[in-house]
CSV table of C-alpha atoms in Angstrom, one decimal:
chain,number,residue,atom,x,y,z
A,731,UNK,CA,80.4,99.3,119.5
A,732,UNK,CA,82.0,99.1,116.3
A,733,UNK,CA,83.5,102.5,115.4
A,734,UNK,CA,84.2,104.1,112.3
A,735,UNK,CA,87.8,104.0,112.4
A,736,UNK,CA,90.1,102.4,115.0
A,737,UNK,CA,93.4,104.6,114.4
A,738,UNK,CA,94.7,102.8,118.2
A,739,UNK,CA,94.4,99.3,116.5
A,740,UNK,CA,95.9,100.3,112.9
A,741,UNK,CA,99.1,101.9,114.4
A,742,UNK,CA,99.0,99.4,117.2
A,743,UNK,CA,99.5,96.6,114.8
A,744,UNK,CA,103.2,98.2,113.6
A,745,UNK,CA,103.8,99.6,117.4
A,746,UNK,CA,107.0,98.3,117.8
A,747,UNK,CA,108.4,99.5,114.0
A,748,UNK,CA,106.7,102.8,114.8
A,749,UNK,CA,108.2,103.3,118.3
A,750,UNK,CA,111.9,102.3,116.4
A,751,UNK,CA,111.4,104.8,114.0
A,752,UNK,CA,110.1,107.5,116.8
A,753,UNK,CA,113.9,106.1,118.9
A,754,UNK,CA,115.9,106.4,115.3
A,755,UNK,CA,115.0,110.2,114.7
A,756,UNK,CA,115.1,110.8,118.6
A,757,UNK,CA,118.8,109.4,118.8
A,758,UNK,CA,120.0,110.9,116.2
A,759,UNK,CA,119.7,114.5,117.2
A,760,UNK,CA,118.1,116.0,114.2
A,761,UNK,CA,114.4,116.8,113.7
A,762,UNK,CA,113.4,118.8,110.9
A,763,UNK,CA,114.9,118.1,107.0
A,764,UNK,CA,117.1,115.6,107.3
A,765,UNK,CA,117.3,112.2,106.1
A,766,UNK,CA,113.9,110.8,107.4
A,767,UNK,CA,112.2,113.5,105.0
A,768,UNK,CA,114.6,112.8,102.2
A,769,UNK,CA,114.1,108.9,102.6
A,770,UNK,CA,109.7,109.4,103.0
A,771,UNK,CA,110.1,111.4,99.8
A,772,UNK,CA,111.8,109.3,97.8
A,773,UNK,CA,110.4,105.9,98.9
A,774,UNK,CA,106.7,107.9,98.2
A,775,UNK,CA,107.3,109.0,95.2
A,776,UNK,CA,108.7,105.6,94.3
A,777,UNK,CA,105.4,104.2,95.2
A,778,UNK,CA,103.2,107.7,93.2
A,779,UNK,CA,105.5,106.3,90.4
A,780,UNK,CA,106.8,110.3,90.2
A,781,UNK,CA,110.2,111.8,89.8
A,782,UNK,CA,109.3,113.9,93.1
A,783,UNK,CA,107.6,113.9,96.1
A,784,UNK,CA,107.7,116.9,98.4
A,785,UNK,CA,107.0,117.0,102.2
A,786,UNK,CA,105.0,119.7,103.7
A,787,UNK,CA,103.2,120.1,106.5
A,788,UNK,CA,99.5,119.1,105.7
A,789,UNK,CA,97.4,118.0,102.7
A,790,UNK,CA,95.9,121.7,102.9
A,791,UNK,CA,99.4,123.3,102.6
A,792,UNK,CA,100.0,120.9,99.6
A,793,UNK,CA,97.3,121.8,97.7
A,794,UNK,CA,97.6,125.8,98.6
A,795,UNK,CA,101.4,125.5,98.0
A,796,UNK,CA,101.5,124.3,94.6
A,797,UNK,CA,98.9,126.7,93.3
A,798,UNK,CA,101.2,129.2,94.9
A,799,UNK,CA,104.2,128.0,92.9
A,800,UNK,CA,102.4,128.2,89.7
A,801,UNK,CA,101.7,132.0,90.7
A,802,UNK,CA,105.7,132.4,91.7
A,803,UNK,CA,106.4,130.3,88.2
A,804,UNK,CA,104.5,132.7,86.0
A,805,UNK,CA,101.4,130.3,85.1
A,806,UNK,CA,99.2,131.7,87.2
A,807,UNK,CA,98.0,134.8,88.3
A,808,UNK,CA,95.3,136.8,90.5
A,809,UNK,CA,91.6,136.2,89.5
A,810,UNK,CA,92.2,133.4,87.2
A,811,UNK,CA,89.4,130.5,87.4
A,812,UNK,CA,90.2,126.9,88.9
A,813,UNK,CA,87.5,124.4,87.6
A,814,UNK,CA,86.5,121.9,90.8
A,815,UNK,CA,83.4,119.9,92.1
A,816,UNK,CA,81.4,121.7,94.4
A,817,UNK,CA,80.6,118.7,96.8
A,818,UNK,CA,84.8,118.2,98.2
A,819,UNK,CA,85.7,119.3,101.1
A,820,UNK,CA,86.5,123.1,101.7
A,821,UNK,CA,90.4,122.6,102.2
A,822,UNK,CA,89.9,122.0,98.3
A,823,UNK,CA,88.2,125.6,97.9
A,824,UNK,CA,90.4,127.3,100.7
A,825,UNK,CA,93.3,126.4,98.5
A,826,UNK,CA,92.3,128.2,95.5
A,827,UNK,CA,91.2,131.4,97.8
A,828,UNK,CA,93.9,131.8,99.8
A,829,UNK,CA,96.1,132.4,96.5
A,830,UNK,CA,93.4,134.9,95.4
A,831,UNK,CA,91.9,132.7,92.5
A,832,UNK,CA,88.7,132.2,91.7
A,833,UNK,CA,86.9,128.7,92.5
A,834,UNK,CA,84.8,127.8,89.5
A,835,UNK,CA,82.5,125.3,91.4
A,836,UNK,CA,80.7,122.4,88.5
A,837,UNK,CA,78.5,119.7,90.1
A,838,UNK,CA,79.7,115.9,90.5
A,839,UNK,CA,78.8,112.8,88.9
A,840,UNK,CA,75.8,111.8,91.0
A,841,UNK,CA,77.6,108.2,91.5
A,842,UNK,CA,81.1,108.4,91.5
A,843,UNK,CA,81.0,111.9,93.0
A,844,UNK,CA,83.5,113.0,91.1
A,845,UNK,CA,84.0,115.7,88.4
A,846,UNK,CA,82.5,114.6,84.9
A,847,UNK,CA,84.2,116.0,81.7
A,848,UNK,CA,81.1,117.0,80.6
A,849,UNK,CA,80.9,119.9,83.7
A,850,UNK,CA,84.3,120.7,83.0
A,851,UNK,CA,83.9,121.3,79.4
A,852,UNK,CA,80.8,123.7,80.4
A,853,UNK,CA,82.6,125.7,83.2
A,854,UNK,CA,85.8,126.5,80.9
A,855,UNK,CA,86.1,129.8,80.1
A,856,UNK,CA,89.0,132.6,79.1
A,857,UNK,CA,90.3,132.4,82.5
A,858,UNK,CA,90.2,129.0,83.5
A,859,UNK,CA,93.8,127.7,84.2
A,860,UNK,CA,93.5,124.8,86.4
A,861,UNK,CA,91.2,121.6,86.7
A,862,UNK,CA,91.2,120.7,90.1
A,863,UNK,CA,89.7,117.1,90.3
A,864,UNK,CA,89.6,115.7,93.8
A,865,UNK,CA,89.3,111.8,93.9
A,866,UNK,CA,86.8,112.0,96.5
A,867,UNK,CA,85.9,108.6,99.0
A,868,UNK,CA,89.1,107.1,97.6
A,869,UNK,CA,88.1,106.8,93.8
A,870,UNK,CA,90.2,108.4,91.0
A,871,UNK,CA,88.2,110.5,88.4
A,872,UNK,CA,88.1,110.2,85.0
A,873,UNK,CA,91.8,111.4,84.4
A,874,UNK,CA,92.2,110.0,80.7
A,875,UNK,CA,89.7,112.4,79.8
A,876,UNK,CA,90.4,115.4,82.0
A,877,UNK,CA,93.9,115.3,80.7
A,878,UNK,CA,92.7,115.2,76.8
A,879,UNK,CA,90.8,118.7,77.8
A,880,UNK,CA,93.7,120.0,79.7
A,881,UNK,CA,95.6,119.1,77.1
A,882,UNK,CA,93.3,120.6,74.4
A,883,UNK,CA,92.6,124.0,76.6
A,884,UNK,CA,96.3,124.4,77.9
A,885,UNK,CA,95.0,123.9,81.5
A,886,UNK,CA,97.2,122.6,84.1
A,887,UNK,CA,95.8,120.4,86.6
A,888,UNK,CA,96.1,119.9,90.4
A,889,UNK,CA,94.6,116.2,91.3
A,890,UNK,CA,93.6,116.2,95.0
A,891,UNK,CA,95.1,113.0,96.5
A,892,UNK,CA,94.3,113.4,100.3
A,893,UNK,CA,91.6,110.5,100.0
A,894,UNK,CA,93.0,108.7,96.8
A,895,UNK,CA,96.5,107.4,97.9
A,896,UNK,CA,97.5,103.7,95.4
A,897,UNK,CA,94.2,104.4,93.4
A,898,UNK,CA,94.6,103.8,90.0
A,899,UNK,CA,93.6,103.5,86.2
A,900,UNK,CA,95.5,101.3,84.1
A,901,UNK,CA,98.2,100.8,86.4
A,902,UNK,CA,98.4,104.7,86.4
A,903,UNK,CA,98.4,105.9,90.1
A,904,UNK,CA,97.0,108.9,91.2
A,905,UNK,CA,99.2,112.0,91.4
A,906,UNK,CA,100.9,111.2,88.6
A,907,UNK,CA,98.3,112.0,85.7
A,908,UNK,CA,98.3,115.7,86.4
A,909,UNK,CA,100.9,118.4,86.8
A,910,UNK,CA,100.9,117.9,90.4
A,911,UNK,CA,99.4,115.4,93.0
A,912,UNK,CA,98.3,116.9,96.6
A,913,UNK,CA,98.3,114.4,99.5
A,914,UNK,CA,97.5,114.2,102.9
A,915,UNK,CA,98.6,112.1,105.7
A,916,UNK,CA,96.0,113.2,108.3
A,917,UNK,CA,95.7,110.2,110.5
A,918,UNK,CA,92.5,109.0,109.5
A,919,UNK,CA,93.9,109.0,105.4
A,920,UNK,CA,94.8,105.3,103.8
A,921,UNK,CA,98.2,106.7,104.5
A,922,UNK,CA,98.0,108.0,108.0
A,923,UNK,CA,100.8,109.7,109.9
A,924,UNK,CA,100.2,110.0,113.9
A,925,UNK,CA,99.8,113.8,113.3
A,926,UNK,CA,99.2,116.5,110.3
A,927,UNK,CA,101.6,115.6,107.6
A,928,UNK,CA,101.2,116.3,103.7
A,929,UNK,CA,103.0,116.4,100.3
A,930,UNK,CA,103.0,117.4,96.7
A,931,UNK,CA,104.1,114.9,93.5
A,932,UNK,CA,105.1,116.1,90.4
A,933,UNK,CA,107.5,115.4,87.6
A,934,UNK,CA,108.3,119.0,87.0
A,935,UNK,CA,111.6,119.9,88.1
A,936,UNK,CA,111.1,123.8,88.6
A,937,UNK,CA,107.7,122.8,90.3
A,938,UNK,CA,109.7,120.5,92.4
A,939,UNK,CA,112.7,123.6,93.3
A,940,UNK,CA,110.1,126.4,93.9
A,941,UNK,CA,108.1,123.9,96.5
A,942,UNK,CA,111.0,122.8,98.6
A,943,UNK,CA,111.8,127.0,98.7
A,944,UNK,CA,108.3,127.7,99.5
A,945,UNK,CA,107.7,124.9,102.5
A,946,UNK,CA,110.8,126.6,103.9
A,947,UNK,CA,109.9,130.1,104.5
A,948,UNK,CA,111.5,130.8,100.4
A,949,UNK,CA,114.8,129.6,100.8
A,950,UNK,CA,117.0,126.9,99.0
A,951,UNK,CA,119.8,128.4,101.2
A,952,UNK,CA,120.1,129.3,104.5
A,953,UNK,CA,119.5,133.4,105.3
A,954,UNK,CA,118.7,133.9,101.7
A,955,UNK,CA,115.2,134.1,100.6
A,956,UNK,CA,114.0,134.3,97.1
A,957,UNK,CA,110.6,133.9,97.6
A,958,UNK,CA,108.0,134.9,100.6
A,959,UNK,CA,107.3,131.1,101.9
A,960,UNK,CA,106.1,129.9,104.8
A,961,UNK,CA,106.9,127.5,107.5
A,962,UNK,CA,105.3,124.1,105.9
A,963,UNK,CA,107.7,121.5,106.6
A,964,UNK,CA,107.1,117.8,107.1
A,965,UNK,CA,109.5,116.8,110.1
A,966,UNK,CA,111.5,114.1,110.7
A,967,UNK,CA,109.3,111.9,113.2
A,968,UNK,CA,106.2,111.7,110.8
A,969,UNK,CA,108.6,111.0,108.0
A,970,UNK,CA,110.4,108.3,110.1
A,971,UNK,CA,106.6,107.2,111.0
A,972,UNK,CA,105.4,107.4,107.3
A,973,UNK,CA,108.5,105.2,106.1
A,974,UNK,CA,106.8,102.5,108.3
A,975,UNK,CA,103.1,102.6,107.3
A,976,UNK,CA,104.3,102.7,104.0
A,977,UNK,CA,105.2,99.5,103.7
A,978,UNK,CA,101.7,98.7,104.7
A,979,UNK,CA,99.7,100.6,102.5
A,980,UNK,CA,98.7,98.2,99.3
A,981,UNK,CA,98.0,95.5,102.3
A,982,UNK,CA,95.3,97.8,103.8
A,983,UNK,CA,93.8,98.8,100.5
A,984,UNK,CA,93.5,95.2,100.0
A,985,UNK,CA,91.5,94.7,103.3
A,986,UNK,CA,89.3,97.9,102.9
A,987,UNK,CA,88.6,95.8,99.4
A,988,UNK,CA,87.3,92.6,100.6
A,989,UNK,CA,85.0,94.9,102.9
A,990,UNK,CA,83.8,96.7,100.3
A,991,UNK,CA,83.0,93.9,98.1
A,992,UNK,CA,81.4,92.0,100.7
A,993,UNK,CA,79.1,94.9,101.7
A,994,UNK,CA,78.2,95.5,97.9
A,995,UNK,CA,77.6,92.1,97.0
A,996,UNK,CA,75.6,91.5,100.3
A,997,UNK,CA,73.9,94.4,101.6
A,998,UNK,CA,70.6,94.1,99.6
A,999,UNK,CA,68.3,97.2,100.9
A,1000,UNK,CA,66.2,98.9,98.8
A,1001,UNK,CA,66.4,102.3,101.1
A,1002,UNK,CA,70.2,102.2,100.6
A,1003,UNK,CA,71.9,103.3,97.6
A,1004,UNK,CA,75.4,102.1,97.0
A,1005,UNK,CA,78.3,103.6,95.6
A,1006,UNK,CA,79.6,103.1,92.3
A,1007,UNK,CA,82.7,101.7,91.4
A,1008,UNK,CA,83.7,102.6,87.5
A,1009,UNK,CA,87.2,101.1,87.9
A,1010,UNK,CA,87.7,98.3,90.4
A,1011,UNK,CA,91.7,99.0,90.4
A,1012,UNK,CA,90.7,102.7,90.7
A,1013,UNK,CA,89.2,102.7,94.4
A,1014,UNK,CA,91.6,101.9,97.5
A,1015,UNK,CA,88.3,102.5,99.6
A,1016,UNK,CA,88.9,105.5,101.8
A,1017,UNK,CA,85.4,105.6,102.8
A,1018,UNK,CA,82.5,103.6,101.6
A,1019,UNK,CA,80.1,106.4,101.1
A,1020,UNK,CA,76.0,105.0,100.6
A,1021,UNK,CA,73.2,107.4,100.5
A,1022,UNK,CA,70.2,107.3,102.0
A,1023,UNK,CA,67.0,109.4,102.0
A,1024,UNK,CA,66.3,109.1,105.7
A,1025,UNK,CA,69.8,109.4,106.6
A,1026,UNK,CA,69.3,110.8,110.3
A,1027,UNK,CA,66.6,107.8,110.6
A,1028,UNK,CA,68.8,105.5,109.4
A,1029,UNK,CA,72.1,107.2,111.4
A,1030,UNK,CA,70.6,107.1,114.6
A,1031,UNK,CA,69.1,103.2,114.0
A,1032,UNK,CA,72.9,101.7,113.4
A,1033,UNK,CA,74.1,103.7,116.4
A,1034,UNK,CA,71.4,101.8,118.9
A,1035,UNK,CA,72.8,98.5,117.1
A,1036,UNK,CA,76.6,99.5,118.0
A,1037,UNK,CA,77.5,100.8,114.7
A,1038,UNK,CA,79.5,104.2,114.2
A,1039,UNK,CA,79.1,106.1,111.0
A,1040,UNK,CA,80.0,109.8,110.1
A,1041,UNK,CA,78.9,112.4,107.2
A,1042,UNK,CA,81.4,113.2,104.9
A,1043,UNK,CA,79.9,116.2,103.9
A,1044,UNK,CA,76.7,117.6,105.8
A,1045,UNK,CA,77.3,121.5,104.5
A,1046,UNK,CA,79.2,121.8,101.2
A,1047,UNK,CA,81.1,124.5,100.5
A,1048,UNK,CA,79.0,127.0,99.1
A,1049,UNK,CA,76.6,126.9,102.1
A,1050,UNK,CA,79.6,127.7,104.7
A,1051,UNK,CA,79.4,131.1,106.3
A,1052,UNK,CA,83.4,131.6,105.4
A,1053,UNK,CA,81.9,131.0,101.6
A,1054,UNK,CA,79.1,133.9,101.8
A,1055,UNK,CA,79.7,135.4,98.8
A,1056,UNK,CA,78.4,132.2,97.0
A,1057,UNK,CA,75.3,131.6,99.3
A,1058,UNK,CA,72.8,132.1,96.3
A,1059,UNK,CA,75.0,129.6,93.8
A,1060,UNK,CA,72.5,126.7,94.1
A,1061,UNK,CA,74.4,123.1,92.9
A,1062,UNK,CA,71.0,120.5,93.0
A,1063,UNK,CA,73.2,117.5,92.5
A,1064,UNK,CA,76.2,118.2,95.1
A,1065,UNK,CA,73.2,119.5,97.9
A,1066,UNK,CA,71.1,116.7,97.3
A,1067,UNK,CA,74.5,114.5,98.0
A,1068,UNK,CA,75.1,116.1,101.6
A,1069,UNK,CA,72.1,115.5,102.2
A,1070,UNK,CA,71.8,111.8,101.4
A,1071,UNK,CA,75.3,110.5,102.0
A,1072,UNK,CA,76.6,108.5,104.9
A,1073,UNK,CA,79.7,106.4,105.4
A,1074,UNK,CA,79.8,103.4,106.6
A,1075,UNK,CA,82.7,102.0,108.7
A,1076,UNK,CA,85.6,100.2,106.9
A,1077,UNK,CA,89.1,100.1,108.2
A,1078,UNK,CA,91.7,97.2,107.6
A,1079,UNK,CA,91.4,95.8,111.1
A,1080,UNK,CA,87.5,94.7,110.9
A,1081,UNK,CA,86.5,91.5,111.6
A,1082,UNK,CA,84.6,89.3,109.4
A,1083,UNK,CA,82.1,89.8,112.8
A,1084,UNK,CA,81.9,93.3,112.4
A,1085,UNK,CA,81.7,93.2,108.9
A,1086,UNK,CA,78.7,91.0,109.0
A,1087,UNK,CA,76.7,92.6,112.1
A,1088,UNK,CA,77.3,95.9,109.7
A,1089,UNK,CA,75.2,93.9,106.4
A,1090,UNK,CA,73.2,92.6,108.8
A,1091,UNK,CA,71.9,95.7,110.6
A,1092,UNK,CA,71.7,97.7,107.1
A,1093,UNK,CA,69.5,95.0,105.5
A,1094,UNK,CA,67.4,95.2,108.6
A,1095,UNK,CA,66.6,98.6,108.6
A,1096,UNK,CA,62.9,100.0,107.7
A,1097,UNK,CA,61.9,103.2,106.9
C-alpha cells in the first residue's frame, strides 16, 4: 500500500535530532515560553522573511487571534465583512465567526482554486475590511494584485498560510505580502510539528504586542491583564521539534516538486484533470489536488491497486450543518470542486517506485 502521507517515515528520518530536541527542553526544566519558543520564532520568521513570528497554539487560533487583535486594535469591529473563497476549509470561516464578523464567501479560480481579484472586486462593499486569501493545496494567490485592491479600498488582509509554507512570488514568500500571515503546523502541514502547533507573521509591531498578550490569557505581565485572551500558547517541545524540521523544509518542498513534475508531465489521462500551476516558485506542493468526474469510481480503483488518496474538501463550508444559516447561498464553481477533487499522494519520502506505480495506475484507469 502506498499511503497518502507517511508522517512515521518523515519524522523518522530526523529521529535522533527530534528525540535531542524532546531531551534539551525535558532537561532543562522549563516547558511553556521560554527560549525554544523565542528561538522557533525567530529562526521562522527569519525564514517568512518578517520582522515577527508569533507562536500560538494552532493554525485555527492564528487565524481567529489576529482578527481578534484587529478588533482589540480598533480596525475592526462587530458585523464588518471579510471577503474569502468559499471552497477552504471551515477553520478559515470559523475564524471570521467566532469574532462575530461576517464571512463574505466569493467563488475560486476554477484552476488554481484560489481567490481571483475579479470576485474580490465584486464582493467589496461598505463593510468589507479584510481580504482573507487562503493559498489553498500549497499555491500562493494572486497577492500583487490583491494587495493593489487592498491598497486601493483600505482593506487589511489576512493570508492563510496553513497549506502555503516557502511558497512564493518573486522571491516574496507567503505571509509576508499581507498585514498578517496565519500558519499551521498540524502534523500533516509542509511544516509539521508532532502535535497542534500554529503561528501568526507580521511586520506590525502593535499587531505583534497585542498577539503575544492575547495567546497568554491578555497579559504582557504576569497577574495583569489588559485584554480578555485566552490560553494559545505554542510550548516549548513543539518549538524545540519545529527548530529541527525547519531546517528541512526547502529540501522537502524540493522533493514534493520533482513528484509533481513527474506526475504532470507523465500522467496523460483524459478522465483526469490536473492542477494548474501559475507560478512554478509559487507552489511548495502541499497536496497535488486532480479532479475527476467519477471520483468515487476512480477513488475506489487506486485503492484495489494499493494507492491511498483522500478529499480535500467533500462538503464545503456553506453546506455544513454548523453553517445553516447559508444553506441556500449556492457557489456553482466551489460545489462543482468538492465534488470533483481528489488528491493524490505526494510526500518527500516516495520512491521513484511509488511514484511511478501512482502514473501508472492513473493512466490505466477507465471510466
Amino acid at each position: 500500500m502506498i499511503p497518502f502521507l507517511d508522517l512515521k517515515a518523515i519524522n523518522g528520518q530526523y529521529s535522533d535530532e527530534l528525540k535531542q530536541a524532546c531531551s534539551r527542553v525535558i532537561d532543562s526544566g522549563w516547558y511553556i515560553m521560554g527560549s525554544e519558543l523565542t528561538n522557533f520564532e525567530s529562526e521562522f520568521a527569519d525564514y517568512c522573511g518578517t520582522q515577527y513570528a508569533v507562536g500560538v497554539a494552532n493554525g485555527l487560533d492564528a487565524l481567529t487571534l489576529t482578527l481578534r487583535a484587529w478588533k482589540e486594535m480598533g480596525k475592526l469591529q462587530e458585523g464588518d465583512e471579510v471577503i474569502v473563497q468559499a471552497n477552504t476549509y471551515i477553520a478559515s470561516i470559523l475564524a471570521i465567526t467566532e469574532n462575530r464578523l461576517k464571512p463574505v464567501l466569493v467563488e475560486p479560480d476554477c484552476n488554481s482554486f484560489n481567490l481571483t481579484p475579479e470576485g474580490i472586486k465584486a464582493a467589496i462593499t461598505p463593510k468589507t475590511k479584510v481580504i482573507l486569501p487562503v493559498h489553498l493545496y500549497g499555491q500562493i494567490s494572486p497577492m500583487v494584485e490583491i494587495m493593489q485592491i487592498a491598497n486601493e479600498h483600505n482593506l487589511l488582509v489576512l493570508e492563510d498560510c496553513a497549506q502555503s509554507h516557502g511558497a512564493m512570488i518573486d522571491g516574496k514568500k507567503c505571509g509576508t505580502w499581507g498585514d498578517a500571515g496565519a500558519f499551521s503546523f498540524y502534523p500533516g502541514k509542509n511544516l509539521g510539528a508532532l502535535g497542534d502547533a500554529g503561528a501568526v507573521t507580521t511586520d506590525d509591531d502593535e499587531l505583534n504586542e497585542v498577539l503575544i498578550a492575547l495567546r497568554n490569557y491578555g497579559s504582557h505581565e504576569k497577574y495583569k491583564n489588559k485584554y480578555k485572551g485566552v490560553n494559545s500558547r505554542l510550548d516549548e517541545i513543539q518549538a524545540a521539534m519545529l527548530q529541527v524540521k525547519l531546517k528541512y523544509l526547502d529540501l522537502e518542498i524540493s522533493a514534493r516538486r520533482n513528484i509533481a513534475k513527474a506526475y504532470t508531465s507523465e500522467i496523460n489521462n483524459p478522465q483526469i484533470i490536473l492542477p494548474t500551476v501559475e507560478v512554478e516558485s509559487g507552489h511548495v506542493w502541499h497536496l497535488y489536488v486532480a479532479k475527476c468526474t467519477h471520483r468515487s469510481k476512480f477513488q475506489k480503483y487506486l485503492m484495489e491497486k494499493g494507492i491511498q488518496t483522500l478529499v480535500h474538501y467533500p462538503i464545503p463550508p456553506h453546506k455544513q450543518g454548523a453553517y445553516i444559516e447559508m444553506s441556500n447561498c449556492k457557489f456553482d464553481i466551489s460545489e462543482k470542486l468538492h465534488e470533483e477533487v481528489i488528491s493524490l499522494p505526494i510526500s518527500p519520502v516516495m520512491s521513484l517506485g511509488d511514484v511511478r506505480k501512482v502514473i501508472c495506475a492513473v493512466n490505466e484507469f477507465e471510466i
